[in-house]
Coordinates of C-alpha atoms and ligand atoms in Angstrom, one line a residue:
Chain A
X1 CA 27.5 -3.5 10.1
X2 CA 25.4 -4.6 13.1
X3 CA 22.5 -3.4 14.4
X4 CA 21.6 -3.3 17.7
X5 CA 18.0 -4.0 17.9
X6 CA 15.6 -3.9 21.4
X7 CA 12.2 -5.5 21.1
X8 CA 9.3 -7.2 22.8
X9 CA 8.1 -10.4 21.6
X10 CA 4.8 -11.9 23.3
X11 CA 5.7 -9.6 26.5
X12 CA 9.4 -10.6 26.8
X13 CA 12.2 -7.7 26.6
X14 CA 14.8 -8.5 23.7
X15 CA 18.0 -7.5 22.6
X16 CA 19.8 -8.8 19.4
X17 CA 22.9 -7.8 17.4
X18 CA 22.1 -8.8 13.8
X19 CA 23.9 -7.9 10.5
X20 CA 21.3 -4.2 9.2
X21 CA 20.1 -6.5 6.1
X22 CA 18.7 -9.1 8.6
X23 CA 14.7 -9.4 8.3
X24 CA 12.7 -9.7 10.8
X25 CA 11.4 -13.0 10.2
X26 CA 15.0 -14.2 10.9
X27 CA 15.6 -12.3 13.6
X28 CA 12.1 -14.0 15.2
X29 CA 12.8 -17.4 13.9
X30 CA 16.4 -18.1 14.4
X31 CA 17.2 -15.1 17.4
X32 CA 14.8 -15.0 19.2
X33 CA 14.0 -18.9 18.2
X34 CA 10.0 -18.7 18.0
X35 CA 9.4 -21.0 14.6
X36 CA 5.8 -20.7 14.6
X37 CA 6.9 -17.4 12.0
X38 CA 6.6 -18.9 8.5
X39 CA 8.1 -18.3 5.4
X40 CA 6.1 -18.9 2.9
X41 CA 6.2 -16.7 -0.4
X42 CA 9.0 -14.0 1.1
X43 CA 7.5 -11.1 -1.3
X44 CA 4.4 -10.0 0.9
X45 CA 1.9 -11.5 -0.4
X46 CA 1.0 -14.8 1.0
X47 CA 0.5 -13.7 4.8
X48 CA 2.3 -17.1 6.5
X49 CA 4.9 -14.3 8.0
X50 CA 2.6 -12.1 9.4
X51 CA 2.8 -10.6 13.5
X52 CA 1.4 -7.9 14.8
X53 CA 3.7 -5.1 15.5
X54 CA 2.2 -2.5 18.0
X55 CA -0.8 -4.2 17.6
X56 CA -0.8 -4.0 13.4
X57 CA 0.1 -6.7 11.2
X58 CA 2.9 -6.4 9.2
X59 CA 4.9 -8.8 6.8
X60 CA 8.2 -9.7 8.7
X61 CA 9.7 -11.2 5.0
X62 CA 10.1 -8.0 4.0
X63 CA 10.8 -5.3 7.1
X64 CA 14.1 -4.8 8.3
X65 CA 14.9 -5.9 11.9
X66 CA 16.1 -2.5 12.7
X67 CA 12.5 -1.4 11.7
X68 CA 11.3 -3.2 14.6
X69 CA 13.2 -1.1 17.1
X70 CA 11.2 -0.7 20.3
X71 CA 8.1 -2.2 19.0
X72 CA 6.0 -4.7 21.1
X73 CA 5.4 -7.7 18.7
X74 CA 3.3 -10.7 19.2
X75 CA 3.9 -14.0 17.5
X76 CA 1.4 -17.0 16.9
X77 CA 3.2 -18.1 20.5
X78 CA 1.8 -15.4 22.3
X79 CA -1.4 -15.9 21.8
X80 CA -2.3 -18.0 24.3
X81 CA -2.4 -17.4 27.9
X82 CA -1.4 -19.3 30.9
X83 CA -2.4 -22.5 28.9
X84 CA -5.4 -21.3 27.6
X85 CA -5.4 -20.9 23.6
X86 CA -7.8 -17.2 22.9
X87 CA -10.7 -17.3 21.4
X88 CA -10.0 -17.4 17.9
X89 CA -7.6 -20.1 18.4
X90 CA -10.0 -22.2 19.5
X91 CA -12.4 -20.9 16.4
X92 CA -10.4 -22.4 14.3
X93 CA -9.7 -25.5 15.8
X94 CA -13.5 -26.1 16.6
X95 CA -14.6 -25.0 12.7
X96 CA -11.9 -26.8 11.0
X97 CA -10.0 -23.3 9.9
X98 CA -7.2 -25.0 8.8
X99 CA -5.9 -27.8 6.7
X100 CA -2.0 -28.4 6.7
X101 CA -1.3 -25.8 8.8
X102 CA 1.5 -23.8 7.3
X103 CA -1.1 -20.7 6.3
X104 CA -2.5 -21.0 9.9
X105 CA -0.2 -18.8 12.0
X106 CA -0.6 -15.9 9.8
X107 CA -4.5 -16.3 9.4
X108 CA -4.6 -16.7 13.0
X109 CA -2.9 -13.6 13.9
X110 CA -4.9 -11.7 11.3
X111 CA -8.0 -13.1 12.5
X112 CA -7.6 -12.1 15.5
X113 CA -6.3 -8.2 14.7
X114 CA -9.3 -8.2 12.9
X115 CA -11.6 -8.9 15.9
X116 CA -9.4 -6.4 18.1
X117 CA -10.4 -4.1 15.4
X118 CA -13.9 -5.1 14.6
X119 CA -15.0 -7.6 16.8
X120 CA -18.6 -8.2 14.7
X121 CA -17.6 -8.0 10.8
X122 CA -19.8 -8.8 8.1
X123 CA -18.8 -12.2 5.9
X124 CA -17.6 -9.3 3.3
X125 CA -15.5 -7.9 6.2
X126 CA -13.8 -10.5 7.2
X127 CA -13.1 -11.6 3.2
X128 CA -11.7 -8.3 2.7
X129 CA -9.2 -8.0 6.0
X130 CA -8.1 -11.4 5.3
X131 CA -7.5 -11.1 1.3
X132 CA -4.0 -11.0 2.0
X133 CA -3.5 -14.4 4.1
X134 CA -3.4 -17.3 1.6
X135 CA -4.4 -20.9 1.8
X136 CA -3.2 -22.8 -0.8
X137 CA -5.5 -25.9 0.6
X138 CA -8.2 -23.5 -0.3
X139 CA -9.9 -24.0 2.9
X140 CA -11.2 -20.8 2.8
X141 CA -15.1 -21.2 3.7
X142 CA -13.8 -23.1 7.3
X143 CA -11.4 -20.1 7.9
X144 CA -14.2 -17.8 7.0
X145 CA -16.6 -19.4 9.7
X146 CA -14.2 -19.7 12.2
X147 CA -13.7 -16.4 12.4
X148 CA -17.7 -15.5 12.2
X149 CA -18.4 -17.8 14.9
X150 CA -15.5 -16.7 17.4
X151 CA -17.2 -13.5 16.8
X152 CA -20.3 -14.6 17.7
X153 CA -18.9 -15.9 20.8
X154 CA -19.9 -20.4 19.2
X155 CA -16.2 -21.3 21.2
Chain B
X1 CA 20.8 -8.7 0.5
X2 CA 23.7 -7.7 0.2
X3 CA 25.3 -5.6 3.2
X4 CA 24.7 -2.0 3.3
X5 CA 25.3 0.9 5.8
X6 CA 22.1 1.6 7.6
X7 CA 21.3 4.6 8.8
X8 CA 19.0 6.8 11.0
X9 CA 18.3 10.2 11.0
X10 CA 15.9 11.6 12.9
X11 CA 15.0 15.0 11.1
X12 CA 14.6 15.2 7.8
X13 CA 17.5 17.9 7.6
X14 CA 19.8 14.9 8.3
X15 CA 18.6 12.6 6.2
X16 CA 18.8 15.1 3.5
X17 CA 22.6 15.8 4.2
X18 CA 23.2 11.4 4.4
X19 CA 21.7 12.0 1.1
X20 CA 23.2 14.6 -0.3
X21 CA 26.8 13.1 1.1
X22 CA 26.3 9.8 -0.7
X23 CA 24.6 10.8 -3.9
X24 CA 23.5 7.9 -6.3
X25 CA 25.2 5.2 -3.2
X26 CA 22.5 6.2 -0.7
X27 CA 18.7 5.1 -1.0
X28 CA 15.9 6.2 1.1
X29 CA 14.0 3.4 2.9
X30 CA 10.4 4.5 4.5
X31 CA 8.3 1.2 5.0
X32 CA 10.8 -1.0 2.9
X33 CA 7.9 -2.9 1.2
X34 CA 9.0 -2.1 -2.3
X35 CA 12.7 -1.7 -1.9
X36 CA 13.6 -4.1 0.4
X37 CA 12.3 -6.3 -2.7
X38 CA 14.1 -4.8 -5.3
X39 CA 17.3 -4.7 -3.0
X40 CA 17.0 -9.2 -2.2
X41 CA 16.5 -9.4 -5.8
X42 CA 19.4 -7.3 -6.5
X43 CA 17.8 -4.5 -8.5
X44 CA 18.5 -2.3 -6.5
X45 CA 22.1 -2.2 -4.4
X46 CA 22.9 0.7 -2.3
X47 CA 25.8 1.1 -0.2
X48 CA 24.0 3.5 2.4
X49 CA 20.4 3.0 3.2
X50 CA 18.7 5.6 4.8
X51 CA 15.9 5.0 6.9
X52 CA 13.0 7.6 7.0
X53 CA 11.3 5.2 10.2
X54 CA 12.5 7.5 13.0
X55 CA 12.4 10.9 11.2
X56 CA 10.0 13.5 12.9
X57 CA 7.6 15.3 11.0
X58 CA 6.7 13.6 8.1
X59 CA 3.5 11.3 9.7
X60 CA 1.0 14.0 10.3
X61 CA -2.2 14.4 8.2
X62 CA -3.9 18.0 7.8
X63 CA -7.4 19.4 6.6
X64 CA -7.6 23.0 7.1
X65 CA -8.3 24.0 3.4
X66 CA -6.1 21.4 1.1
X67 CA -5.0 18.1 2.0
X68 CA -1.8 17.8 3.3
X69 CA -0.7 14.5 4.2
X70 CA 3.0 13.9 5.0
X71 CA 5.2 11.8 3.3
X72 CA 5.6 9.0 6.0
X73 CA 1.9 8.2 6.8
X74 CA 1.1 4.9 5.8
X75 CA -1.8 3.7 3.4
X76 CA -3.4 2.7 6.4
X77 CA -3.8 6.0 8.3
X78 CA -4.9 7.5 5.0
X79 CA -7.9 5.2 4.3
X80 CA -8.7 5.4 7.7
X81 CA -8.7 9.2 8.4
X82 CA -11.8 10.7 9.1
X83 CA -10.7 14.3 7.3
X84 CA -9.5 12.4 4.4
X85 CA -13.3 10.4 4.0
X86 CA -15.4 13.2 4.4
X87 CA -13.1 15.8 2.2
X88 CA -11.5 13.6 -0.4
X89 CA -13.3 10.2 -0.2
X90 CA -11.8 8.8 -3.2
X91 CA -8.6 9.1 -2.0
X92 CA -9.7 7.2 1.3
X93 CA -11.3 4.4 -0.8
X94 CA -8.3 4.5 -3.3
X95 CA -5.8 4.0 -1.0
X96 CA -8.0 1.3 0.6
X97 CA -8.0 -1.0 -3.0
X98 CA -3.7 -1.3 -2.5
X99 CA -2.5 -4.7 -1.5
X100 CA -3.6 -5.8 1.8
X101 CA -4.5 -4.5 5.5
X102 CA -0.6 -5.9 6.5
X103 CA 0.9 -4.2 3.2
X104 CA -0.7 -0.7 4.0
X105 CA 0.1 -0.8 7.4
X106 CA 3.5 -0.5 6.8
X107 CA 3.3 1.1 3.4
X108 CA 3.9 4.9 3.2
X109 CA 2.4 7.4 0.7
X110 CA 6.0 9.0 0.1
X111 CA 7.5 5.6 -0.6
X112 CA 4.2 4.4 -3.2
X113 CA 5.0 8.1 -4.9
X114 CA 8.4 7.4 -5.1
X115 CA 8.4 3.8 -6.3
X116 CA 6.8 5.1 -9.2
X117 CA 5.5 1.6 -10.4
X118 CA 2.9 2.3 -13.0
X119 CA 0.5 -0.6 -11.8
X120 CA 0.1 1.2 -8.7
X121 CA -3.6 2.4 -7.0
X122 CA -2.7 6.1 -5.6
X123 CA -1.4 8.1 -9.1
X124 CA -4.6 7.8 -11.2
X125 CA -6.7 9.2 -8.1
X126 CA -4.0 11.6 -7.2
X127 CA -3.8 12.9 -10.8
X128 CA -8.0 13.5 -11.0
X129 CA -8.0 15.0 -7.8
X130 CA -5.1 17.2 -9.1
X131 CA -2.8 16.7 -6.3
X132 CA 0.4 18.3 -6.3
X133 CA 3.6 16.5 -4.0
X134 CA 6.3 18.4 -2.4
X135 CA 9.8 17.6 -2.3
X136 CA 13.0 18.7 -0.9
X137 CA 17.0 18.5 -1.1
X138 CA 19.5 20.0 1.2
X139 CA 19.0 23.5 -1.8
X140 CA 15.5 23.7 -1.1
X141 CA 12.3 22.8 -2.1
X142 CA 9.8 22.2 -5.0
X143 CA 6.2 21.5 -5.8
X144 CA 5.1 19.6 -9.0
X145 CA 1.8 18.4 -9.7
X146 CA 1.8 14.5 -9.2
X147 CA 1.9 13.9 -12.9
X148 CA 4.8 15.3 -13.5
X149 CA 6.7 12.9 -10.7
X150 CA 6.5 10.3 -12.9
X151 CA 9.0 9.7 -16.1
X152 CA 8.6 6.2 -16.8
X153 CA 9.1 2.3 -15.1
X154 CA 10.0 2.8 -11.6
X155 CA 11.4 6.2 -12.7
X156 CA 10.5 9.6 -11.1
X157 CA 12.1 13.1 -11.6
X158 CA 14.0 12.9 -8.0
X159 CA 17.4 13.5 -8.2
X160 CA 19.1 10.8 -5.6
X161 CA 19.3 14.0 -3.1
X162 CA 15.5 14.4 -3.1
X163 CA 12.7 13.3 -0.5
X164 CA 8.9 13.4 -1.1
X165 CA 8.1 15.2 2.1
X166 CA 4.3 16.1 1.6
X167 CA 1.2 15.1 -0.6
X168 CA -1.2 18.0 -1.3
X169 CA -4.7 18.0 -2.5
X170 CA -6.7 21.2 -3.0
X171 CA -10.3 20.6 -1.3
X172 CA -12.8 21.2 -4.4
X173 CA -15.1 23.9 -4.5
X174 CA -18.1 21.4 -4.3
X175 CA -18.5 17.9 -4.1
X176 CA -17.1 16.1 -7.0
X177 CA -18.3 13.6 -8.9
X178 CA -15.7 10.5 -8.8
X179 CA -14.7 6.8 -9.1
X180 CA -11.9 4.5 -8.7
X181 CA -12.3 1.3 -10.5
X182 CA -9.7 -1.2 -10.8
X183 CA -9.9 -4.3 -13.3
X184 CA -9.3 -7.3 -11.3
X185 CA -9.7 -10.4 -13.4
X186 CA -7.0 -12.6 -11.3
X187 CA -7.5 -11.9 -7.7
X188 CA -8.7 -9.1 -5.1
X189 CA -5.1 -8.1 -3.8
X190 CA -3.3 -8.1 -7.6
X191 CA -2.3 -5.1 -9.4
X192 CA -5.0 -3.9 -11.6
X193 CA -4.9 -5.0 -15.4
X194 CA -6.2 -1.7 -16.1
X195 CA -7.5 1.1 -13.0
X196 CA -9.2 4.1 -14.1
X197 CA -10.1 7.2 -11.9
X198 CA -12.7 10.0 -12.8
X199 CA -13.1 13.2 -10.9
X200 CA -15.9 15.7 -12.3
X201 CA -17.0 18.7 -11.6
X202 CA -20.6 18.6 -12.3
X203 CA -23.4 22.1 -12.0
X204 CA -26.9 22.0 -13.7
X205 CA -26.2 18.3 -15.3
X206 CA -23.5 19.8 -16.9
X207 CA -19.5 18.6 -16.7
X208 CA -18.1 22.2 -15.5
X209 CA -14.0 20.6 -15.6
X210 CA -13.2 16.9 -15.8
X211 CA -10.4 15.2 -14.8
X212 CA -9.5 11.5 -15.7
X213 CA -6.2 9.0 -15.3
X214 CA -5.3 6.0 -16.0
X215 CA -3.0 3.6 -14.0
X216 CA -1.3 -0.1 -15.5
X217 CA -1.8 1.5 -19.1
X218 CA 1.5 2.3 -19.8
X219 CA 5.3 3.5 -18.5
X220 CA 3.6 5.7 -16.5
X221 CA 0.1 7.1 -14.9
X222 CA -1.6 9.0 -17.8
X223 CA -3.9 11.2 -17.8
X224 CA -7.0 11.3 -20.6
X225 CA -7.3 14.7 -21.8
X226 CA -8.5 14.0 -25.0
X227 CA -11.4 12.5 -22.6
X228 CA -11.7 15.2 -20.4
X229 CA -12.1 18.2 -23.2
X230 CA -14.8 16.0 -24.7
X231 CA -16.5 16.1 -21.4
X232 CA -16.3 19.5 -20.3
X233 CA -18.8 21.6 -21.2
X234 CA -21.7 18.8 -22.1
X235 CA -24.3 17.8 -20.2
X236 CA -23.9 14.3 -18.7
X237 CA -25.2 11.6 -21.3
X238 CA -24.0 7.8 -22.2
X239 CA -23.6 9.4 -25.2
X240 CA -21.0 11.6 -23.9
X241 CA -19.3 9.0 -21.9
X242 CA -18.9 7.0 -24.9
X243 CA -17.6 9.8 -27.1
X244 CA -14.8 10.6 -24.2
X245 CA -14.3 6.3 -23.4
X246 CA -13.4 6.0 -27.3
X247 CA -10.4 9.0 -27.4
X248 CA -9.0 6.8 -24.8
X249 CA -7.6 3.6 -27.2
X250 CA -5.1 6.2 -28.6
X251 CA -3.5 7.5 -25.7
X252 CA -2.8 4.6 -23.8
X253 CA 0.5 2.1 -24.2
X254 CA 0.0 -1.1 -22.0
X255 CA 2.4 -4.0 -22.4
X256 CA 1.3 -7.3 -22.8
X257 CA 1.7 -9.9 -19.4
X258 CA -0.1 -11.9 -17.8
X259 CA -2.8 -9.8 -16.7
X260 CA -4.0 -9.5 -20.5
X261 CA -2.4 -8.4 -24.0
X262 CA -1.9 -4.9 -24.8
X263 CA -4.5 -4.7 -27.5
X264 CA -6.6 -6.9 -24.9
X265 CA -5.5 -3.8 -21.9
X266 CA -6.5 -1.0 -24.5
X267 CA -9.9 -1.8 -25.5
X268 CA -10.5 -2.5 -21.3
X269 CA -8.9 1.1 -20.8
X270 CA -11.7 2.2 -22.7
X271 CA -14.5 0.2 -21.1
X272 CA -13.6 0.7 -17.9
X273 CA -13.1 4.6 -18.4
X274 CA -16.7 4.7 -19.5
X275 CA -18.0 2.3 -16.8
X276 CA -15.9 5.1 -14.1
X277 CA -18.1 7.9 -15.7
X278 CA -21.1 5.9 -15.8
X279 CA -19.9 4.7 -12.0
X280 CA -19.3 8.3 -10.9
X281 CA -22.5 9.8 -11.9
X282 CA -24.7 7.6 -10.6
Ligands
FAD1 C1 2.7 -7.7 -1.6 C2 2.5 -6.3 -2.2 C3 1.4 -6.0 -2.9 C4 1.3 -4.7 -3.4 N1 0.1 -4.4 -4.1 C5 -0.1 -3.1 -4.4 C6 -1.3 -2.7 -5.0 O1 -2.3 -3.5 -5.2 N2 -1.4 -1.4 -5.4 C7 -0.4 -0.5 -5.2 O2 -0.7 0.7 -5.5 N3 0.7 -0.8 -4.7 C8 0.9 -2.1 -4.3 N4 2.1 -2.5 -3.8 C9 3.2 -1.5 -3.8 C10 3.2 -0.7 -2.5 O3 2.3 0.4 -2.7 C11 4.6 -0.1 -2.3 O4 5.5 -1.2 -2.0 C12 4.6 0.9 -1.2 O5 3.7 2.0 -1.4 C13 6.0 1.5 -1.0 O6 6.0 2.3 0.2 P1 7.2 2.1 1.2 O7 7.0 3.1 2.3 O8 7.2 0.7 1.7 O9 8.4 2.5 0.4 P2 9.9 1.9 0.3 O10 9.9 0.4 0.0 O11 10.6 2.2 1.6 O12 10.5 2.7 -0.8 C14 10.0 2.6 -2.2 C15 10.9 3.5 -3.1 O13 10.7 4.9 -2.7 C16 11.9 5.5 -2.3 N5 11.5 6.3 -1.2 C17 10.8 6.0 0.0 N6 10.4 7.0 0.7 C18 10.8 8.1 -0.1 C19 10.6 9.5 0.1 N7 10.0 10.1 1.1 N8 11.1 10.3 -0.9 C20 11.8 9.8 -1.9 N9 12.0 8.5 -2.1 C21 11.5 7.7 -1.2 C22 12.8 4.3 -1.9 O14 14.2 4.7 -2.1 C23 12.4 3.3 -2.9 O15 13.0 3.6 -4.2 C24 2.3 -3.8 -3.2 C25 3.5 -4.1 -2.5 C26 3.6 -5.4 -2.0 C27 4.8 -5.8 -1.3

C-alpha cells in the first residue's frame, strides 16, 4: 500500500508515492534526495535526523512519511539563502561547533529553532533545548558557544 | 517494518469503527514515537494502522474548573500552556522532564497514557494530582482514574477497540504542595532510575490529604499509600517525611538494569520520596 504524500521541503512543493511504512528520513534522503538528513541512532535519541516540521523539530527516524502530509519542512539545505549560510551556520563554523560533522546538521537545525524560539537563552537554556542532539566527539562547550555568540549577534 | 494498511480517519467516530472492524489487527498510531519502535523492532505487527494525526477534536486544552486536555496534544503544548502552569504547574514541569524538545513535539499525552511504559514521566504526576482519563469504543464511554489504566509492562486495561480521548484533572481547592523528582544518574534525557511525585494538601502546617506515586519502581506506576496515611493528619516535620519515605521499601518492585539493582532502586525509592516531601514543602 502506497501513500500518496504532498510536502514542502526548504520552500519547494513535493509529491511522492512511497510504501505507508516508509519514514520520513527516507523519504527526504532517497525521494526527495537531500542527504544532509542523518541517520544516526534511528530510535530518537541522538538528534542527527532532526528537521523542523512547521517550524518544530521533530525526529524523521521515527515518523511516518504520511505524518508529514502537507507540512512545510526545512532541512539543514535550506538553511541558507541565496548563498549566504544564516547566522547560526556561520556560529558554528566561526566557534568551532563541530568536530566530524555527522551530529552537525541536527544541532544546527536545533540551534537555530531554538533562537527562532528564544533568540537570548541562558547557557542553561541552551543545555536544556539541545539535550537531545548528541555529539559523540563530545565537542559540546564549542557547540554551546556557538550558539551563545550567534545570539549575541559575534558572526 | 513490515507493510501494514494505513489509515486516516478524520473523526474519532471513524477511527473507532476502523477499530472496532479490525479488532486485535488494527493499532492506533498518534505521534508514532513509541510504536513506530516497537513496530521496526517487530514487537508490535499490525495489519491495519490507524492514524489519529488528522482526527478533529482531540488537540484542544481546557481550564474552566478541571483540566481537560485532549488526547492528541502533544507534551509540548502541555508544558507550554499557560492554563496548565498557573493551575497545575506540576503537570507543566512534569511533562517538561520527558525526552527532548524534538520527542515532545511530536509526542502526545493519549499515546504516553496508552504506551503504558512504567519508566515514563506523566503517570506518577498524574496519579498525585488524581487525574482521571477518559476513554471510548464505538459502545460508549468510560472514566477511570489514571491508576487504574495501567495493568503492568506496556499493558493498559484498553480493549483493542478503545481510544484515550481526554485527560482530566480536578483543579484543587488551594494551592498544593508538590514535586516531581526524577533520579537521573546516567544522563539528562534517560528514563528515570527511580521518579517520585508528591502532591499535598497542606492548612495550618498540617498535611490535610496527601498523595504520592512512584514511576520506574515496578510493572506499573504505584502509588504510596502506606506513605500518604502516615502523612495525613501530621503536621509537616522531617520526622514525618522519614516515617512516610521508610513504608515505601515494601511497596515497591523495581527490576534490576542498567540504571541500578533492584535492592539498589528500592532504597533510592525511599530517598528520593523523602527528598520530594522535603522538596515540596520548601
Ligand atoms: C527517544 C525517546 C525518549 C523518550 N524518553 C521519555 C522520557 O524521558 N519520559 C517519558 O515519559 N517518556 C519518554 N519516551 C516515551 C514517550 O513518552 C512516548 O513515546 C510517547 O509519549 C508516545 O506518544 P505517541 O503519541 O508518540 O504515541 P504512539 O507511538 O503513537 O503510540 C503509543 C502507544 O499508544 C497507543 N495509542 C496512541 N494513541 C492512543 C489513544 N489515543 N488511545 C489509545 N491508544 C493509543 C498506540 O497504539 C501505541 O500502543 C521517550 C520516547 C523516545 C522515542
Amino acid at each position: 500500500m502506497t501513500a500518496h504524500v504532498r510536502f514542502r521541503v526548504n520552500g519547494e512543493s513535493h509529491e511522492v508515492d512511497v510504501p505507508e511504512q516508509r519514514l520520513l528520513i527516507d523519504t527526504i534522503r532517497y525521494e526527495v534526495g537531500l542527504t544532509g538528513t542523518k541517520l544516526g541512532c534511528g530510535v530518537g535519541v541522538c538528534g542527527a535526523c532532526t528537521v523542523l516540521l512547521d517550524g518544530k523539530m521533530v525526529s524523521t527516524c521515527i515518523m511516518l512519511t504520511a505524518h508529514a502530509e502537507g507540512a512545510d519542512i526545512l532541512t539543514i539545505e535550506g538553511l541558507a539563502k541565496d548563498g549566504e549560510l544564516a547566522p547560526i551556520q556561520k556560529g558554528f563554523l566561526k566557534y568551532g561547533g563541530f568536530q566530524c560533522g555527522i551530529c552537525t546538521p541536527g544541532q544546527i537545525l536545533a540551534a537555530h529553532a531554538l533562537l527562532e524560539y528564544n533568540p537570548h537563552p541562558t547557557e542553561d537554556e541552551i543545555k536544556d533545548w539541545m539535550m537531545g542532539n548528541l555529539c559523540r566527539c563530545t565537542g559540546y562547550y564549542k557547540i554551546i558557544e556557538s550558539i551563545e555568540k550567534t545570539a549575541a549577534g559575534e558572526v | 517494518m513490515i507493510p501494514f494498511d494505513l489509515r486516516f480517519p478524520t473523526t474519532v467516530q471513524e477511527a473507532l469503527e476502523l477499530l472496532d472492524q479490525y479488532g486485535e489487527e488494527a493499532r492506533p498510531m498518534a505521534g508514532g514515537t513509541a510504536l513506530v519502535l516497537l513496530m521496526q523492532q517487530r514487537l508490535v505487527t499490525p495489519q491495519v494502522v490507524v492514524s489519529l494525526s488528522r482526527v478533529d477534536g482531540l488537540s484542544s486544552i481546557s481550564a474552566n474548573g478541571s483540566l481537560r486536555i485532549g488526547a492528541l496534544v502533544n507534551h509540548r503544548v502541555v508544558e507550554e500552556s499557560p492554563e496548565v502552569k498557573a493551575g497545575w504547574p506540576l503537570l507543566a514541569e512534569t511533562y517538561h522532564r520527558v525526552a527532548t524538545v524534538r520527542i515532545r513535539n511530536v509526542a502526545t499525552v493519549g499515546g504516553g497514557l496508552a504506551h503504558a511504559d512504567p519508566n515514563q514521566d506523566p503517570p506518577a504526576t498524574l496519579i498525585a494530582l488524581n487525574a482521571t482519563v477518559t476513554a471510548a469504543s464505538s459502545g460508549g464511554k468510560r472514566e477511570m482514574p489514571i491508576e487504574d489504566l495501567f495493568k503492568g509492562y506496556y499493558e493498559t486495561c484498553l480493549t483493542p477497540d478503545e481510544l484515550i480521548t481526554e485527560l482530566t484533572v480536578p483543579r484543587p481547592v488551594r494551592p498544593l504542595k508538590t514535586a516531581y523528582i526524577k533520579f537521573l544518574p546516567r544522563t539528562a534525557d534517560d528514563y528515570a532510575t527511580v521518579a517520585v511525585a508528591v502532591a499535598l494538601d497542606v492548612a495550618d502546617g498540617r498535611c490535610v490529604d496527601a498523595r504520592i506515586a512512584l514511576n520506574a519502581a515496578g510493572s506499573t506506576p504505584i502509588r504510596a499509600r502506606d506513605a500518604e496515611n502516615v502523612l495525613r493528619g501530621q503536621p509537616l516535620s522531617d520526622e514525618v517525611f522519614r516515617a512516610a519515605a521508610a513504608t515505601v521499601p515494601a511497596i515497591v518492585d523495581p527490576v534490576s538494569d542498567h540504571r541500578g539493582s533492584a535492592n539498589y532502586k528500592s532504597r533510592m525509592a525511599e530517598v528520593f520520596v523523602r527528598r520530594a516531601l522535603e522538596k515540596a514543602t520548601a
